[in-house]
Coordinates of C-alpha atoms in Angstrom, one line a residue:
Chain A
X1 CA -36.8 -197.5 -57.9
X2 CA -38.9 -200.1 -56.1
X3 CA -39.7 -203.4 -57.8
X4 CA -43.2 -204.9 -57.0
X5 CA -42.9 -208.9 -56.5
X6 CA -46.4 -210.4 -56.5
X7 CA -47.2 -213.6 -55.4
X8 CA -50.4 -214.6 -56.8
X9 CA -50.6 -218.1 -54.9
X10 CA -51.0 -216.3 -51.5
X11 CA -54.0 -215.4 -50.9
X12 CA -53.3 -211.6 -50.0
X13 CA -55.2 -209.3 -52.6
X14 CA -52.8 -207.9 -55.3
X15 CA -53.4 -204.5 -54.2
X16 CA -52.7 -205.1 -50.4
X17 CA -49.3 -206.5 -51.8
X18 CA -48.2 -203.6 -53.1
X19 CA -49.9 -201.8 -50.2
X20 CA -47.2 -203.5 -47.6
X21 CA -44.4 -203.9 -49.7
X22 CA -44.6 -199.6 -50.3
X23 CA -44.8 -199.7 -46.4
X24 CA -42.3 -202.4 -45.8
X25 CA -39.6 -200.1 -48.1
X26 CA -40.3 -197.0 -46.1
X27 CA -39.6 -198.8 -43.1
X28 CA -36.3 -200.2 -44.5
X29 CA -35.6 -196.8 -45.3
X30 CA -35.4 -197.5 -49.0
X31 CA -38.0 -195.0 -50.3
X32 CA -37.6 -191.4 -48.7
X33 CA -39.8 -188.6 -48.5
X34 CA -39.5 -186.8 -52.3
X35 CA -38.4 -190.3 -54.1
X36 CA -41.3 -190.8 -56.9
X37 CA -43.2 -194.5 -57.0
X38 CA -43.3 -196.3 -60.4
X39 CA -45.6 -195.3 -62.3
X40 CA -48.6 -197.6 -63.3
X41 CA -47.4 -198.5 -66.4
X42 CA -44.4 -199.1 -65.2
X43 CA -45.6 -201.4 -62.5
X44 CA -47.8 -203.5 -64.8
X45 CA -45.0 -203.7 -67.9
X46 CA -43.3 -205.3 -65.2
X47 CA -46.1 -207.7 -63.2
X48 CA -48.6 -207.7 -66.1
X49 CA -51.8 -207.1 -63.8
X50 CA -54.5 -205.1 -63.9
X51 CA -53.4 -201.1 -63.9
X52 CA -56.7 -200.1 -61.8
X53 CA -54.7 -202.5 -59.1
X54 CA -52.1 -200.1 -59.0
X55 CA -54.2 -197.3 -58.7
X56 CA -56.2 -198.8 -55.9
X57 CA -53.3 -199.1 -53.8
X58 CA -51.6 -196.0 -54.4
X59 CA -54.6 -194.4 -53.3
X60 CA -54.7 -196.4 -50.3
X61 CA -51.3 -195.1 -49.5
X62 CA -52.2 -191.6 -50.2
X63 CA -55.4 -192.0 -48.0
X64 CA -52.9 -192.9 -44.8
X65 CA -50.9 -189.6 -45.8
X66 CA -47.8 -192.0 -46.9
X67 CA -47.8 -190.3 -50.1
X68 CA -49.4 -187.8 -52.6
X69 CA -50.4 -188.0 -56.2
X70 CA -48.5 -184.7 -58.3
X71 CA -51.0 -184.2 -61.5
X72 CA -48.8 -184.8 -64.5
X73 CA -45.6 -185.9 -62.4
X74 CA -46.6 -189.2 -60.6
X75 CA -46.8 -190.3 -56.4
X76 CA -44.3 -189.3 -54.3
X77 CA -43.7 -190.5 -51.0
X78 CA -44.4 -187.7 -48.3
X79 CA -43.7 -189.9 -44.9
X80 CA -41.7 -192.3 -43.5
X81 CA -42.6 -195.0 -41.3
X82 CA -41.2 -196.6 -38.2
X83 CA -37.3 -196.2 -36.8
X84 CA -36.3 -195.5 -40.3
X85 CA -33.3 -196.4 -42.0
X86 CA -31.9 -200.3 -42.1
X87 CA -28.7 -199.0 -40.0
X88 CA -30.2 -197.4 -36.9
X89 CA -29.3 -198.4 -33.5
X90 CA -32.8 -200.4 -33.1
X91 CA -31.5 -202.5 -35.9
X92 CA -28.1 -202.7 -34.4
X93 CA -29.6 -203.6 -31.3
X94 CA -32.0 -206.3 -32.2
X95 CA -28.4 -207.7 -34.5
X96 CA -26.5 -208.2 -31.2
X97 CA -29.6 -210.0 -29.7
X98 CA -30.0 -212.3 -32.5
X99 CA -26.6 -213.2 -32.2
X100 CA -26.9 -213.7 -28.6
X101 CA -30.0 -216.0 -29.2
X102 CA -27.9 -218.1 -31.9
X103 CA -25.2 -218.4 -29.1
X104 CA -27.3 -219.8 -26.7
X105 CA -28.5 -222.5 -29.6
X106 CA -32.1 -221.1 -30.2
X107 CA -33.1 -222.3 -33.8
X108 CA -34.6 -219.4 -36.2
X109 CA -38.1 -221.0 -35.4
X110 CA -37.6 -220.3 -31.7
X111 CA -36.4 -217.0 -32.0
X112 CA -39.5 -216.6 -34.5
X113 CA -41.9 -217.7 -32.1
X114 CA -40.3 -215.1 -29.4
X115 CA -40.1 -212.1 -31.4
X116 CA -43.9 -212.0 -32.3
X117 CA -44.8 -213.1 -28.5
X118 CA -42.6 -209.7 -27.5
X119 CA -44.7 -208.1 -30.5
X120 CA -47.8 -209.3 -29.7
X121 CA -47.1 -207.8 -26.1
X122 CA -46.1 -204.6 -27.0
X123 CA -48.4 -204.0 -30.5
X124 CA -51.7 -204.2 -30.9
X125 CA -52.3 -206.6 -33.6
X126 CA -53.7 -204.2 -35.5
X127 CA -52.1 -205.1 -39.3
X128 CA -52.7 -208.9 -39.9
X129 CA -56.1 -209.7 -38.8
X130 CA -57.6 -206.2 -40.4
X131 CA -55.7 -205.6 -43.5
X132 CA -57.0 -209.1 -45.0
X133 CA -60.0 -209.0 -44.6
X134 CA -61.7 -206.9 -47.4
X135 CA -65.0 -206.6 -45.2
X136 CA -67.6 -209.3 -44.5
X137 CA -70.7 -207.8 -44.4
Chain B
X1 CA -73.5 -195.9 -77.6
X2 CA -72.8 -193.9 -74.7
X3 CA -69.0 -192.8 -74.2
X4 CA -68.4 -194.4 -71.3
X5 CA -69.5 -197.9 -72.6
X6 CA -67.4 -199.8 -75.1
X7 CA -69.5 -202.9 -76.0
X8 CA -72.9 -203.2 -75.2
X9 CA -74.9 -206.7 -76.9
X10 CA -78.9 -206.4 -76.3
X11 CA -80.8 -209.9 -76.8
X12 CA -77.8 -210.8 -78.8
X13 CA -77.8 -214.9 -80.6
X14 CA -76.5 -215.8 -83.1
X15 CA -76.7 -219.5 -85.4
X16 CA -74.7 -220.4 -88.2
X17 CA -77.0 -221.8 -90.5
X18 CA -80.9 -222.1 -91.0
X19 CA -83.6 -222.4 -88.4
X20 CA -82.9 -226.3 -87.3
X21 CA -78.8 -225.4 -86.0
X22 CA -78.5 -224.4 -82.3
X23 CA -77.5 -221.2 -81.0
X24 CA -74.2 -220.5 -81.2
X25 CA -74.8 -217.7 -79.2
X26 CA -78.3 -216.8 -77.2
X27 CA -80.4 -214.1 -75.5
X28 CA -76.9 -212.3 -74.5
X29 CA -77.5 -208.7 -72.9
X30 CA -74.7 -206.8 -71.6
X31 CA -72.3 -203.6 -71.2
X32 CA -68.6 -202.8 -70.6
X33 CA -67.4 -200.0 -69.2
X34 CA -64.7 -198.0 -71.5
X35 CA -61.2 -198.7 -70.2
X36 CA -61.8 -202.0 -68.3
X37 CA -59.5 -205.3 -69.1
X38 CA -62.3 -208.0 -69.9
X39 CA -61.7 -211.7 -69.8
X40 CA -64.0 -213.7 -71.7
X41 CA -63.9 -216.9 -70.1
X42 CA -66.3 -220.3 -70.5
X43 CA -65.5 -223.7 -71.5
X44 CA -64.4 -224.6 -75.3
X45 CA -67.7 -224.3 -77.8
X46 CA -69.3 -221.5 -75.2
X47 CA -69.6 -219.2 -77.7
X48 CA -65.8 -217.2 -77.3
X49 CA -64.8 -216.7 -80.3
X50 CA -68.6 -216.5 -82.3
X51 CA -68.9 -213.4 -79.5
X52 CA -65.9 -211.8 -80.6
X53 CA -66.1 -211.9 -83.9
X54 CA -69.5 -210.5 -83.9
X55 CA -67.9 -207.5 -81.6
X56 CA -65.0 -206.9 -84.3
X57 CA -68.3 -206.8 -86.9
X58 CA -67.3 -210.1 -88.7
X59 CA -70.5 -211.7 -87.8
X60 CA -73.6 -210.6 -88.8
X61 CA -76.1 -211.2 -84.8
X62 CA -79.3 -214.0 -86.5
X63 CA -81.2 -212.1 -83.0
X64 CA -80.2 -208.8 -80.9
X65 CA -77.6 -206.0 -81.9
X66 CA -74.3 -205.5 -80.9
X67 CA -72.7 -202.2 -80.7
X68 CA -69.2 -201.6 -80.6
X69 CA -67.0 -198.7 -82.0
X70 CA -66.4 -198.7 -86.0
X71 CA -64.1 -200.7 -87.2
X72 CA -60.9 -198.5 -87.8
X73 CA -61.0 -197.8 -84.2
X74 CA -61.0 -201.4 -82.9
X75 CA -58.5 -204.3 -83.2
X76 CA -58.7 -207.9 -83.4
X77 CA -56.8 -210.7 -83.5
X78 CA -58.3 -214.0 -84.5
X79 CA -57.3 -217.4 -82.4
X80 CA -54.9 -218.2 -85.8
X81 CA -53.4 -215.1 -85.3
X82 CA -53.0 -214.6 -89.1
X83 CA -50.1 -212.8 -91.0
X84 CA -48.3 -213.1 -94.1
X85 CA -46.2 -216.1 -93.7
X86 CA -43.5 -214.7 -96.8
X87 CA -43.4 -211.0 -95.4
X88 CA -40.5 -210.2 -92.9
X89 CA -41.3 -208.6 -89.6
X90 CA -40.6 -204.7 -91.4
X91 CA -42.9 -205.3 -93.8
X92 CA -45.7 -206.5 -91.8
X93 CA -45.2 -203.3 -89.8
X94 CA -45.3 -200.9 -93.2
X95 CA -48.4 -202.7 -94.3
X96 CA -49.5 -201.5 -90.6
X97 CA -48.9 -198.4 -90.9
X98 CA -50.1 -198.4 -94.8
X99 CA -53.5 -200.1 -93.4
X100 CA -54.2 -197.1 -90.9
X101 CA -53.6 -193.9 -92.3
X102 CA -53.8 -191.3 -89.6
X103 CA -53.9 -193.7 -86.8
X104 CA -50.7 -195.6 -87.0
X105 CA -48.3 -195.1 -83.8
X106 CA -45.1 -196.2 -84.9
X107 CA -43.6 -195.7 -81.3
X108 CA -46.3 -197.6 -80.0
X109 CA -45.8 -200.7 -82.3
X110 CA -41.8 -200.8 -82.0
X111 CA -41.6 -200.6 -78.3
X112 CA -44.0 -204.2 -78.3
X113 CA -41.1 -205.4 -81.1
X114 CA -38.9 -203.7 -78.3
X115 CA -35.4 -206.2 -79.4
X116 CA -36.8 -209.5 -79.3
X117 CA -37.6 -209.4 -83.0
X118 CA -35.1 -209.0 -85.8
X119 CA -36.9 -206.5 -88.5
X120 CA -35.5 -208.9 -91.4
X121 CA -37.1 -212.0 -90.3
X122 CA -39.0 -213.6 -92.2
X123 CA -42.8 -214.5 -90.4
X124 CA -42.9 -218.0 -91.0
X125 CA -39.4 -218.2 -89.5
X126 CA -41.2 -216.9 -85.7
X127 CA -41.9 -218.9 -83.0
X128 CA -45.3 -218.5 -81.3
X129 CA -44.1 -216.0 -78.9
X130 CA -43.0 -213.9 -81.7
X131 CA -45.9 -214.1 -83.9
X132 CA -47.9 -213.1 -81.2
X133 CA -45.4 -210.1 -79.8
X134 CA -45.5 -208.8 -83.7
X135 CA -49.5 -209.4 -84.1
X136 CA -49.9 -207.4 -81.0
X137 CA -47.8 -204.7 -82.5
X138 CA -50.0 -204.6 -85.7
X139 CA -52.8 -204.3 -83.4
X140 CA -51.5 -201.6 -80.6
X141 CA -50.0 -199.4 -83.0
X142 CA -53.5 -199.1 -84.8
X143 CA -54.2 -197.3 -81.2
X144 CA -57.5 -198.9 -80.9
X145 CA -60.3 -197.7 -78.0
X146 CA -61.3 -201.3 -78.5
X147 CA -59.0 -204.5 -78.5
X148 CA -60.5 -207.8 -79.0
X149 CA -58.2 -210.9 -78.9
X150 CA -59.2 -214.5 -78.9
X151 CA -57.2 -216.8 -76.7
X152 CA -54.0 -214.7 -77.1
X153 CA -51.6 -216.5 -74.5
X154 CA -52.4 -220.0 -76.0
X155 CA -49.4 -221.4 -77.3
X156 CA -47.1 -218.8 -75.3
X157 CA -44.3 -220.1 -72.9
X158 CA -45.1 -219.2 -69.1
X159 CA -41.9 -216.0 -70.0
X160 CA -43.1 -215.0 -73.1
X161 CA -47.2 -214.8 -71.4
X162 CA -45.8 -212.8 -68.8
X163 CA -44.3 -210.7 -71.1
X164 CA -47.0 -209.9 -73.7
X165 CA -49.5 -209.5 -70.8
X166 CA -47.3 -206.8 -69.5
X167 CA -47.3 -204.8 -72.5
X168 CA -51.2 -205.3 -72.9
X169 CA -51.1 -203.8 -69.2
X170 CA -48.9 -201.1 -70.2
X171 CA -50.8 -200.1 -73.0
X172 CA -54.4 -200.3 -71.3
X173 CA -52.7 -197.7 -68.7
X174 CA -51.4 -195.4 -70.8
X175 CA -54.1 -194.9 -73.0
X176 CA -57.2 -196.1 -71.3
X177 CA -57.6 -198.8 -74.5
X178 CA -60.7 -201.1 -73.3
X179 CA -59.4 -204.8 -73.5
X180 CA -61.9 -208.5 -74.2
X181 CA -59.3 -211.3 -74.0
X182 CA -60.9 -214.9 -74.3
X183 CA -59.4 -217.9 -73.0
X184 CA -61.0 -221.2 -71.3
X185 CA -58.1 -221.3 -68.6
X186 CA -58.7 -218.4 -66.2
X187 CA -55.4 -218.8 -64.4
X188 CA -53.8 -217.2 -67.3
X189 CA -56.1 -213.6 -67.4
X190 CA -56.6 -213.8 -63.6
X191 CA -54.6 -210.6 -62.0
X192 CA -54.8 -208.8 -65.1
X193 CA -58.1 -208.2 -65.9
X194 CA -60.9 -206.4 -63.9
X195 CA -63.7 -207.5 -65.8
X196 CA -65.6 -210.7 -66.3
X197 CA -67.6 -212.2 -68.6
X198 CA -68.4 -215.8 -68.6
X199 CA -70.2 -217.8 -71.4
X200 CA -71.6 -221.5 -70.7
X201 CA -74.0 -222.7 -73.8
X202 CA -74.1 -219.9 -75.8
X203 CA -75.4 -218.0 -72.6
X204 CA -74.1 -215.6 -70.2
X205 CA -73.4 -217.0 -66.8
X206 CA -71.7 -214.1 -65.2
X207 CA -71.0 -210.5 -66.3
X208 CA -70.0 -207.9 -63.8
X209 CA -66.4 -205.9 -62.7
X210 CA -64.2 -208.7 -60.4
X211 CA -64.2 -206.8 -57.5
X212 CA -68.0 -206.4 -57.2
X213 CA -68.4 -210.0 -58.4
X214 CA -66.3 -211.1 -55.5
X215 CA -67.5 -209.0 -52.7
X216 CA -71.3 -210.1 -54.0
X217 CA -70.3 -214.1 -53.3
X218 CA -69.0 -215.5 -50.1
X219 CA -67.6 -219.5 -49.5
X220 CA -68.9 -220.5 -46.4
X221 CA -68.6 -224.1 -44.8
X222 CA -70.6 -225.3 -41.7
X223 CA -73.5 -228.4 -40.8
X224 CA -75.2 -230.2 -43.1
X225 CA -78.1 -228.6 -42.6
X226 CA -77.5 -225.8 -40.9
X227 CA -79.6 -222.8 -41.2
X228 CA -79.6 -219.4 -42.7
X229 CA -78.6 -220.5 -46.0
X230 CA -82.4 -220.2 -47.6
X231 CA -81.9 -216.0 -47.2
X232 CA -79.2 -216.3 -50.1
X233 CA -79.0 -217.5 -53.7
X234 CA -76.9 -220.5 -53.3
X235 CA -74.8 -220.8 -56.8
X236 CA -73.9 -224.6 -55.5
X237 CA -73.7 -226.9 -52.8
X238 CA -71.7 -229.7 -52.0
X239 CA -72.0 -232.2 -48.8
X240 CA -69.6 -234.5 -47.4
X241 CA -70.4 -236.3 -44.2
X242 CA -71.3 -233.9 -41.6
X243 CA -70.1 -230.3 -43.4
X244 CA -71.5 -228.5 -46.5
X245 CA -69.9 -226.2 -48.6
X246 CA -71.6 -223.6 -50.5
X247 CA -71.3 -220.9 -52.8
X248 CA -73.7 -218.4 -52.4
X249 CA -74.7 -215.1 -53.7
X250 CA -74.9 -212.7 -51.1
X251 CA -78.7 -211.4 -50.5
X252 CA -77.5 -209.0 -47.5
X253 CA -75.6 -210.0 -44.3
X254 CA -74.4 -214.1 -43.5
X255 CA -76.5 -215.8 -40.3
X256 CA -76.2 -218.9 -38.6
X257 CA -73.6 -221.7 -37.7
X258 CA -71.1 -220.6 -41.1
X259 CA -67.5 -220.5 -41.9
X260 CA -67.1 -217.4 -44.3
X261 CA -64.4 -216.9 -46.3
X262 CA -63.8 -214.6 -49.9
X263 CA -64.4 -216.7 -52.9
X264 CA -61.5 -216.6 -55.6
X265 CA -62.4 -216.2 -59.4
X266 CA -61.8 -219.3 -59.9
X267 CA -63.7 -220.8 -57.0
X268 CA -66.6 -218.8 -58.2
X269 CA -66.3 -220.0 -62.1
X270 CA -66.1 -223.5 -61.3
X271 CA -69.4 -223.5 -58.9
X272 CA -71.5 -221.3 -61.7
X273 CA -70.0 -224.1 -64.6
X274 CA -71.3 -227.2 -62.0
X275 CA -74.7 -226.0 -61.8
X276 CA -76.6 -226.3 -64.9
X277 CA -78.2 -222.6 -66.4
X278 CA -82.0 -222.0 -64.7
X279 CA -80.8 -223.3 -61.5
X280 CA -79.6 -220.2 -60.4
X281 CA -82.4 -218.3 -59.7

């Protein structure tokens, strides 16, 4: 079962949190299409905030299709996002180049700073500067 | 009362004492949604506790009415938190369930007792954190619509505030129990509640659900001088050297030479608590 951490020092509204951490598990792979989310008293036993929180971003995640709300039985996850699972040959991949970088005496800040220039190059940068904001009108 | 409101105060004041006291308590109008978490937040002597204890019907209003539900479905728990200091932790819960006939939710009061409390303690023997984990437990398993609790977390060790505000959180989800929790530091109720009420003077200074309260203010920093601030209500103002900061109250969309960012709570308590009341508006 996934464990919300929230970090109320940065800035990131609580819902969003558990917005990208949901997304961030499915990405890992640890959350599968079928597995049920915690419920919202489950979530707020464990990070005592506001239960309507919860809610707010569970719907958020059912309104991208990541997952769907079963009356009586909780939200499950119907999708899965990205390459999938943390063992895939991406992953694998990326490992050897990381190692490669280390080799070849990059520093993690280097290696940082050349990851997200590839990223930026390849992605729109469509998460960071949108998901923020909650809308200046 | 509508069913969908939990608390409602019209021209609400209050004064302890004849006509030459001051209002403990003033002109206070407002409404609370059933099943929102409410903090009750203003400095000390704003009025908390006099507020709440005309809510839980202790209080008879000197102005105004007050309507909230009767009193066997509503629980509060005074700042002192009292209990019977002689009585061990079971028999505070029997005199619980004794107390509420028909109501009582055993279940409900032993999961907050959960294993940090040993049923043969005796009450004076508790530390804080436990006197307030079994007072809460008196209180939830009366299964109130209605749960009033003046400055619960004071006295609580960062785990033990954690804790407790969990179970408040759990409860409030699973059966829609509408929450007022008072407290003059907003750090601790920030996160957990959704609702916001905040008292200055005896007055009401802000009253309205977080999120709409937010999205109505914005921060913005720019010029001394700079215009496009006159088309908003500005809460308060500060200059130093060339840039001003403001807090304003949103009257539609932000012109001119301005930095806007989201307020937090906190940011927006502070600026309505440095300007004095009338200035608002």
């Amino acid at each position: 079962m996934l464990a919300y951490r929230i970090d109320r020092r940065s800035g990131v509204a609580t819902y969003l949190q558990i917005v990208q951490q949901t997304k961030q598990a499915l990405r890992m792979g640890l959350l599968e299409p079928g597995d049920r989310l915690p419920t919202a008293r489950e979530v707020v036993e464990a990070t005592a905030i506001n239960p309507n929180t919860v809610l707010k971003a569970y719907r958020e995640l059912e309104r991208e299709g990541l997952v769907e709300a079963r009356r009586g039985l909780g939200t499950f996850v119907r999708a899965t996002l990205g390459t999938g699972p943390a063992d895939s040959p991406l992953r694998g991949e990326l490992a050897d180049w990381a190692r490669r970088a280390r080799t070849e005496g990059l520093e993690r800040d280097d290696v940082a700073a050349l990851f997200t220039s590839v990223l930026n190059e390849f992605f729109e940068n469509e998460h960071h500067d949108t998901e923020h904001h909650k809308g200046d009108a | 009362m509508t069913p969908d409101t939990a608390l409602r105060a019209e021209g609400l004041g209050t004064r302890y004492g004849g006509r030459s006291r001051p209002w403990a308590l003033r002109d206070c109008t407002f409404a609370l949604p059933a099943g929102r978490v409410c903090a009750l937040v203003g400095p000390n002597g704003a009025g908390k506790s006099t507020l709440l204890a005309l809510a839980a019907g202790l209080l008879r209003p000197t102005a105004g009415t007050i309507e909230a539900p009767e009193r066997e479905r509503l629980a509060y728990v005074a700042q002192d938190k009292p209990l019977y200091p002689r009585l061990t932790v079971a028999d505070t819960l029997r005199m619980g369930r004794e107390l509420n006939p028909g109501r009582w939710d055993e279940a409900t009061a032993e999961r907050v007792i959960a294993d940090e409390l040993d049923p043969g303690s005796l009450v004076r023997e508790l530390s804080g954190g436990q006197r307030t984990r079994l007072v809460l437990a008196l209180a939830l398993g009366k299964r109130p619509e209605l749960l009033l609790l003046d400055e619960p977390m004071a006295d609580l060790d960062p785990l033990a505030r954690h804790q407790l505000m969990g179970l408040l959180m759990a409860d409030a989800a699973e059966h829609g129990t509408t929450v007022v929790m008072s407290s003059h530091i907003l750090t601790e109720l920030e996160g957990a509640c959704d609702h916001l009420l905040l008292l200055q003077n005896g007055r009401i200074r802000l009253d309205g659900s977080v999120d709409d309260l937010l999205s109505g203010h914005a921060l913005l920093t720019g010029p001394a001088g700079g215009a496009g601030l006159t088309a908003h209500t500005v809460v308060d103002s500060r200059t130093t050297g060339r840039q001003l900061t403001a807090l304003i109250r949103r009257e539609g969309p932000v012109e001119g030479p301005w930095e806007i960012t989201d307020p937090t709570l906190e940011d927006l308590l502070l600026a309505h608590l440095r300007t004095p009341e009338g200035a608002r508006s």
